[in-house]
Coordinates of N, CA and C in Angstrom, one line a residue:
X12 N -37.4 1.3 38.1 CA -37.7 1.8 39.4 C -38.8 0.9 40.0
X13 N -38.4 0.7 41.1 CA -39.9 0.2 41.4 C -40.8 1.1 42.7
X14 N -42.0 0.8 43.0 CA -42.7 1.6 44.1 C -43.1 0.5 44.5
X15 N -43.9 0.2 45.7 CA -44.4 -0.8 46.8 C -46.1 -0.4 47.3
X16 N -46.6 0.5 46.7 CA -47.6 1.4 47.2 C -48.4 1.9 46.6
X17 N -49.5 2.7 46.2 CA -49.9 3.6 45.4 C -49.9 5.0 46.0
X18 N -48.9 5.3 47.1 CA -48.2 6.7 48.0 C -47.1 6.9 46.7
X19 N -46.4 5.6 47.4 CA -45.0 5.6 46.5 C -45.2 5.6 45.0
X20 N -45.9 5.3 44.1 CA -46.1 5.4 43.0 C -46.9 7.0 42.3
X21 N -47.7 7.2 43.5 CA -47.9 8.8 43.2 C -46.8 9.7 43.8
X22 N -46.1 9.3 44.5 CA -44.5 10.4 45.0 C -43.4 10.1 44.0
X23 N -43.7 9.0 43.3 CA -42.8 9.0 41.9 C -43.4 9.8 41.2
X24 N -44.7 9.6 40.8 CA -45.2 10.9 39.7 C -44.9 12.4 39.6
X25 N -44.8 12.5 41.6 CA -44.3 13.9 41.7 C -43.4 14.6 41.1
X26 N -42.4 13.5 41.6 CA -40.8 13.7 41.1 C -40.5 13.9 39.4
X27 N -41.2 12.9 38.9 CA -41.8 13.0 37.3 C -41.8 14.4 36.8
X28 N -42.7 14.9 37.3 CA -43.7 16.1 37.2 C -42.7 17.2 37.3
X29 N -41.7 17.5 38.2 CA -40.8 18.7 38.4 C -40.1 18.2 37.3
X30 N -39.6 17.2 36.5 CA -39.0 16.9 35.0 C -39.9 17.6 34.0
X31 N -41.2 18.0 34.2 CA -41.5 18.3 32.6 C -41.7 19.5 32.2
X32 N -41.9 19.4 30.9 CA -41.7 20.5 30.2 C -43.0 21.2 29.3
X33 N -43.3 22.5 28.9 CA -44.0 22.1 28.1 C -44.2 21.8 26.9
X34 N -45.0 20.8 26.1 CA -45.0 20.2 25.4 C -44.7 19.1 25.6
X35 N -44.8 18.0 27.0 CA -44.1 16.9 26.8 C -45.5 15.9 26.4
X36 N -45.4 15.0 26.2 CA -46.2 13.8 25.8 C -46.0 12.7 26.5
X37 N -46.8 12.0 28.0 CA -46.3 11.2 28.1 C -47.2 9.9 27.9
X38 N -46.8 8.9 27.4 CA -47.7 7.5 27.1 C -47.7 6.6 28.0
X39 N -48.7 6.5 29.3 CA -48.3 5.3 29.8 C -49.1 4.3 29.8
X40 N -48.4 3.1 30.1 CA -48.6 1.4 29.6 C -48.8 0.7 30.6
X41 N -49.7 -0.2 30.5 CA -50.2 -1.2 31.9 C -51.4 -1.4 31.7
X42 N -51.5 -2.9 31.6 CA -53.1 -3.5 32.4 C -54.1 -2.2 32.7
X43 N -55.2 -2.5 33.2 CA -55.8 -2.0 34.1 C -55.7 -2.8 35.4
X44 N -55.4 -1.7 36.3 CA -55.0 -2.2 37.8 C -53.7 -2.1 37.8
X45 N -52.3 -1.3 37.0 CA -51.4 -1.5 37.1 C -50.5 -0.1 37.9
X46 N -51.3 0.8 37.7 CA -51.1 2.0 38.7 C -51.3 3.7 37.8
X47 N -51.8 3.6 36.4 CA -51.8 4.5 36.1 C -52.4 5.8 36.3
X48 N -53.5 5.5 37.4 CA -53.9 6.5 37.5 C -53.1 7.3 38.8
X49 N -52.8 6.2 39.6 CA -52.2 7.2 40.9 C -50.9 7.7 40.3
X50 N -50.0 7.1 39.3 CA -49.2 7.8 38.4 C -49.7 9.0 37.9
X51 N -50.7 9.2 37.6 CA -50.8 10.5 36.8 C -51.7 11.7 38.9
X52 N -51.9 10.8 38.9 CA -52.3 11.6 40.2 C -51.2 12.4 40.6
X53 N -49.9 11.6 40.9 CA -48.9 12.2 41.1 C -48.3 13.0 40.4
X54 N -48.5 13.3 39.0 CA -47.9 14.1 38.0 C -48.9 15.3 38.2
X55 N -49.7 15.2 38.8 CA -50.9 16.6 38.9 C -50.2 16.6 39.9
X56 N -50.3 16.5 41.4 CA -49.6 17.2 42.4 C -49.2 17.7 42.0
X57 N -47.3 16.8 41.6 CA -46.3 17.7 41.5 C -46.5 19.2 39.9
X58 N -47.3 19.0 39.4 CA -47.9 20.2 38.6 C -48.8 21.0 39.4
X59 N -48.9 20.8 40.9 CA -49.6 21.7 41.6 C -50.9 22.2 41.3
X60 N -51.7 20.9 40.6 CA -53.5 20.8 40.9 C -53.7 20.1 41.6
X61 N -54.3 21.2 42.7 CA -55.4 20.7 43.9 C -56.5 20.0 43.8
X62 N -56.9 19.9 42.6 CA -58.4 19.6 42.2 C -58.0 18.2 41.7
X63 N -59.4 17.3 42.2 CA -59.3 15.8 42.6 C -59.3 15.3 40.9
X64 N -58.3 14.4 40.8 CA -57.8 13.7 39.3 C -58.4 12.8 39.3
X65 N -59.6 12.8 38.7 CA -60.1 11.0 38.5 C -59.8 10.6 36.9
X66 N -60.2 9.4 36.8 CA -60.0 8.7 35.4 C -60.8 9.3 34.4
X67 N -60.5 10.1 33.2 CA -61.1 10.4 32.1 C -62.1 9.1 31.7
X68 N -62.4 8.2 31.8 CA -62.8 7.2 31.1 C -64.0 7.3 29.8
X69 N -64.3 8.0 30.2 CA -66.4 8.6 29.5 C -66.2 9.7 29.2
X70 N -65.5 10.8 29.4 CA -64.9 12.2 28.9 C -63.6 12.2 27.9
X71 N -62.6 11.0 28.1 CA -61.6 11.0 27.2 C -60.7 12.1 27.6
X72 N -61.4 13.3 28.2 CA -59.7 14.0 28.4 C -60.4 14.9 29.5
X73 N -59.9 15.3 30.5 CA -59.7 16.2 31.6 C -58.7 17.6 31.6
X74 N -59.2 18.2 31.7 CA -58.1 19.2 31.3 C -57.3 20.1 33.1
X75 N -56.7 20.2 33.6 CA -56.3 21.2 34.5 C -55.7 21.9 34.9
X76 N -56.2 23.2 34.7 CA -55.4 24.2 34.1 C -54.7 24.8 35.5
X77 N -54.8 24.4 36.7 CA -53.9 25.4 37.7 C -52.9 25.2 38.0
X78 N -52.5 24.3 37.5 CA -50.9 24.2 37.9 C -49.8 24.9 37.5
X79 N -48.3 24.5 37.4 CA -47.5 25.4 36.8 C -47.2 25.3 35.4
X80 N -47.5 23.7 35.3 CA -48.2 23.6 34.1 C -49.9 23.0 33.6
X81 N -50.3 23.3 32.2 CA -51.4 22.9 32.2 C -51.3 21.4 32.2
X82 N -52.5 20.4 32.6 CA -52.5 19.0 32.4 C -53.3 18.6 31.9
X83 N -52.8 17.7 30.7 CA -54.1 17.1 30.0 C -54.1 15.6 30.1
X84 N -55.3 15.2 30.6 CA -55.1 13.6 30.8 C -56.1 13.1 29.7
X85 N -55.6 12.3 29.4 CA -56.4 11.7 28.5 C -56.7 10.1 28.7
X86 N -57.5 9.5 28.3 CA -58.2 7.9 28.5 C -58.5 7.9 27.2
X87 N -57.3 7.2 26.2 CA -58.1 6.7 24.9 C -58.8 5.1 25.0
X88 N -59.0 4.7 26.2 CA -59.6 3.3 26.4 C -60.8 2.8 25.4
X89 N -62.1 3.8 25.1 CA -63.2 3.8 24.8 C -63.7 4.0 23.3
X90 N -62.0 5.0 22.7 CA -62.1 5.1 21.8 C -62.2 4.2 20.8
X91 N -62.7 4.4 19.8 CA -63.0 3.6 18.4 C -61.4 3.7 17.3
X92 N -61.6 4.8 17.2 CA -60.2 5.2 16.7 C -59.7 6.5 16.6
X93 N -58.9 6.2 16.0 CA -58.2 7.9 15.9 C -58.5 9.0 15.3
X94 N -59.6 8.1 14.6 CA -60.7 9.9 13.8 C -61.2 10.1 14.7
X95 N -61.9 9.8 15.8 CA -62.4 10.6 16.6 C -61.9 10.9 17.8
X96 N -60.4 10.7 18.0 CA -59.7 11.9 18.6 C -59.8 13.0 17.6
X97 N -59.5 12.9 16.6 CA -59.4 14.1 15.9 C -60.8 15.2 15.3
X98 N -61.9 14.3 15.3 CA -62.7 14.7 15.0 C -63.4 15.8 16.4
X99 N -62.9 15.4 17.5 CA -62.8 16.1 18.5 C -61.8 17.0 18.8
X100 N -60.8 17.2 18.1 CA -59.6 18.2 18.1 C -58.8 18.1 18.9
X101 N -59.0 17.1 20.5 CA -58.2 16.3 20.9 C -56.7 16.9 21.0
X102 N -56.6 16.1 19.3 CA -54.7 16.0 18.8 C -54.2 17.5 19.6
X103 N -54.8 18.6 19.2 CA -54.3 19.7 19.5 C -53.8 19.7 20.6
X104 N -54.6 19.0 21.8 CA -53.8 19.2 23.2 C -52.4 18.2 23.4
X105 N -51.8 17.5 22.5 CA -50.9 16.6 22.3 C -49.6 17.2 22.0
X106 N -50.2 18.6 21.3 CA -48.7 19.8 21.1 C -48.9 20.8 21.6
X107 N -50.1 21.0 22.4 CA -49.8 22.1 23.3 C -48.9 22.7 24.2
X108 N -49.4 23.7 25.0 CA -48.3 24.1 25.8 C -48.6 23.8 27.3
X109 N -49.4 22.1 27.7 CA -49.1 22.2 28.9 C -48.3 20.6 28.7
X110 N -48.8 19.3 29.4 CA -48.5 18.3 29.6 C -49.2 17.2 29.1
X111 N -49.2 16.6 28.5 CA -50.5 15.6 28.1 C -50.0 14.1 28.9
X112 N -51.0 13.8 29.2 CA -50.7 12.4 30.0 C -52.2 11.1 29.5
X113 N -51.1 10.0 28.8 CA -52.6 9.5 27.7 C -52.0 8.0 28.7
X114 N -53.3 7.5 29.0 CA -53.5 6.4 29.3 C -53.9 5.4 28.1
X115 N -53.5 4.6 28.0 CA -54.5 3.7 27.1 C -53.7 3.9 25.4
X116 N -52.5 4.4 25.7 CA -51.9 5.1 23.8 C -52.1 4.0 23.1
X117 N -51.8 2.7 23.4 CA -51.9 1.4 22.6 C -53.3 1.5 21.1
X118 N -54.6 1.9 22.1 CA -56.0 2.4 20.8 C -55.5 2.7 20.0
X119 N -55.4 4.3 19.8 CA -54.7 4.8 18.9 C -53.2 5.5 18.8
X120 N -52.7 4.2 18.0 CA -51.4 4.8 18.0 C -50.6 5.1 17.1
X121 N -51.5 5.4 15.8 CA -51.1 6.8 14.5 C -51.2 7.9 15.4
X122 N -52.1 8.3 16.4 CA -52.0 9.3 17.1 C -51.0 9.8 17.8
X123 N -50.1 8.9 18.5 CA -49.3 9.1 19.2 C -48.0 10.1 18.6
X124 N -47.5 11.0 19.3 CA -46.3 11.7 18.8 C -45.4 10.8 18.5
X125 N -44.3 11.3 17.7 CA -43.1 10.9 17.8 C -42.1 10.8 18.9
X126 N -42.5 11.9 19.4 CA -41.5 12.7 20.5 C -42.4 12.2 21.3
X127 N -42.4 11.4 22.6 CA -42.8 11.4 24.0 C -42.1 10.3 24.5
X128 N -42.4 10.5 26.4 CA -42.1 9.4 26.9 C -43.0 8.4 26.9
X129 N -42.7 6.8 26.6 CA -43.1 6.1 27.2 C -43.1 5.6 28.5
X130 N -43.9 5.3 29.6 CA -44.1 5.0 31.0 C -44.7 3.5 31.4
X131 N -44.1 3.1 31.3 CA -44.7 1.6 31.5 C -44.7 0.5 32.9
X132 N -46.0 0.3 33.3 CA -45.7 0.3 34.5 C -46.7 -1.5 34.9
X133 N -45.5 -2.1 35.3 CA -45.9 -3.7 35.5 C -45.9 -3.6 37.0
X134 N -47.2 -4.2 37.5 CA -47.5 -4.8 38.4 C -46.7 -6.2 39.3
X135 N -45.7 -6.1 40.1 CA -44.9 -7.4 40.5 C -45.9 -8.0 41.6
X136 N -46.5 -7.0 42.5 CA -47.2 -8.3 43.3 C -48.5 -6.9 43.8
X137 N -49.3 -7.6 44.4 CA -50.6 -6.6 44.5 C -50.4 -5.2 44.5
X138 N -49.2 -4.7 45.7 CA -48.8 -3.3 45.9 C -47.6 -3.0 45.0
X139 N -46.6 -3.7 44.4 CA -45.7 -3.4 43.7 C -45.3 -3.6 42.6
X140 N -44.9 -2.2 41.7 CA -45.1 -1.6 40.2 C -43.3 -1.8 39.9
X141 N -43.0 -2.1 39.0 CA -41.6 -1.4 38.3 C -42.4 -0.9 37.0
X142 N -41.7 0.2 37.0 CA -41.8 1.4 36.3 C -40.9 1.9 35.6
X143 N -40.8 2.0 34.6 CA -39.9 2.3 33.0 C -39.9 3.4 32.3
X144 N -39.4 3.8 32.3 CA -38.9 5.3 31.7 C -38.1 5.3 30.2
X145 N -39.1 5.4 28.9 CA -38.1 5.3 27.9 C -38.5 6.3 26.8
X146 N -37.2 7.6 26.6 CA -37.8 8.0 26.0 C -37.8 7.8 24.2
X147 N -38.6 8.6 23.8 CA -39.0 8.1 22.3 C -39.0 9.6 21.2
X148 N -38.2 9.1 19.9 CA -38.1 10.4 19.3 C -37.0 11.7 20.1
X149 N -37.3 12.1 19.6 CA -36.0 13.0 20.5 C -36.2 13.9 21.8
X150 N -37.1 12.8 22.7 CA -37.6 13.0 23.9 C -36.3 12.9 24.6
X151 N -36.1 13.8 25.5 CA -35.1 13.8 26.1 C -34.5 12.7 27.2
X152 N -33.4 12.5 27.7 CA -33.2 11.1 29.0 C -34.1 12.2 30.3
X153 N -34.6 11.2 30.8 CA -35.1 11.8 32.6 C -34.3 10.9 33.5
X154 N -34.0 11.6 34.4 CA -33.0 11.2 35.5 C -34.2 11.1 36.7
X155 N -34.6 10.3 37.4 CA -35.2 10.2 38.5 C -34.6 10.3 39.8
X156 N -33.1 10.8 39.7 CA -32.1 10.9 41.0 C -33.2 11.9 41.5
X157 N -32.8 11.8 43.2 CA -33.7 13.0 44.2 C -33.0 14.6 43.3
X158 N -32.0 14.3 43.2 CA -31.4 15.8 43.5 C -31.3 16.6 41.7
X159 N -31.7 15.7 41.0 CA -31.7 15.5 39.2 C -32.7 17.0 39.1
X160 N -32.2 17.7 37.8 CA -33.0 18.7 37.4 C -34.3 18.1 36.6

């Protein structure tokens, strides 16, 4: 898929967002500067939090709980490693019962589920992303059609 925007790359996230489930895991991939955060911006809308999504970067996880589902963002950028996701208990929000959305999975990636999507999102020219949808483990196919459940 591609977006031209960071509108259009948060109204894909939307669309994302009415796909999930709880318990999903999603991992996305990109540079910095390649759109992940207005991606996850858009996965909060369409989860219906009002409340402004900035980058975990120095907190490692954000939690937001108003939506229809809960959302957990996570920035493993900073981390050392994956004991101290765990040493923070972290992991637990990875099988919870809202959404987890991990920027940066590449750090630690003993941590990573089995089961999630991967989201990978390449920069083609200043404004425009193609964006990849693969799922992993027995993560289910996502259909991005308008009219797709």
């Amino acid at each position: 898929m591609l977006t031209h925007s960071p509108d259009e790359t948060r109204a894909l996230g939307e669309r994302l967002a009415r796909r999930l489930r709880p318990g999903d895991v999603l991992c996305l991939w990109g540079d910095l500067g390649a759109g992940k955060s207005e991606l996850t911006r858009g996965i909060a809308a369409g989860l219906g939090v009002t409340a402004p999504v900035t980058s975990p970067s120095f907190t490692i996880m954000n939690v937001y709980e108003e939506g229809r589902l809960p959302l957990y963002h996570f920035d493993w950028y900073r981390l050392e490693s994956s004991e101290e996701l765990y040493e923070m208990g972290m992991d637990e929000y990875l099988t919870g019962d809202g959404v987890a959305v991990v920027e940066w999975p590449g750090v630690c990636p003993d941590a990573m589920p089995e089961t999630r999507l991967d989201v990978t999102l390449t920069p083609i020219t200043e404004t425009d992303r193609e964006i990849t949808l693969t799922p992993c483990g027995a993560f289910r196919a996502v259909s991005m059609e308008e009219d797709a459940p």
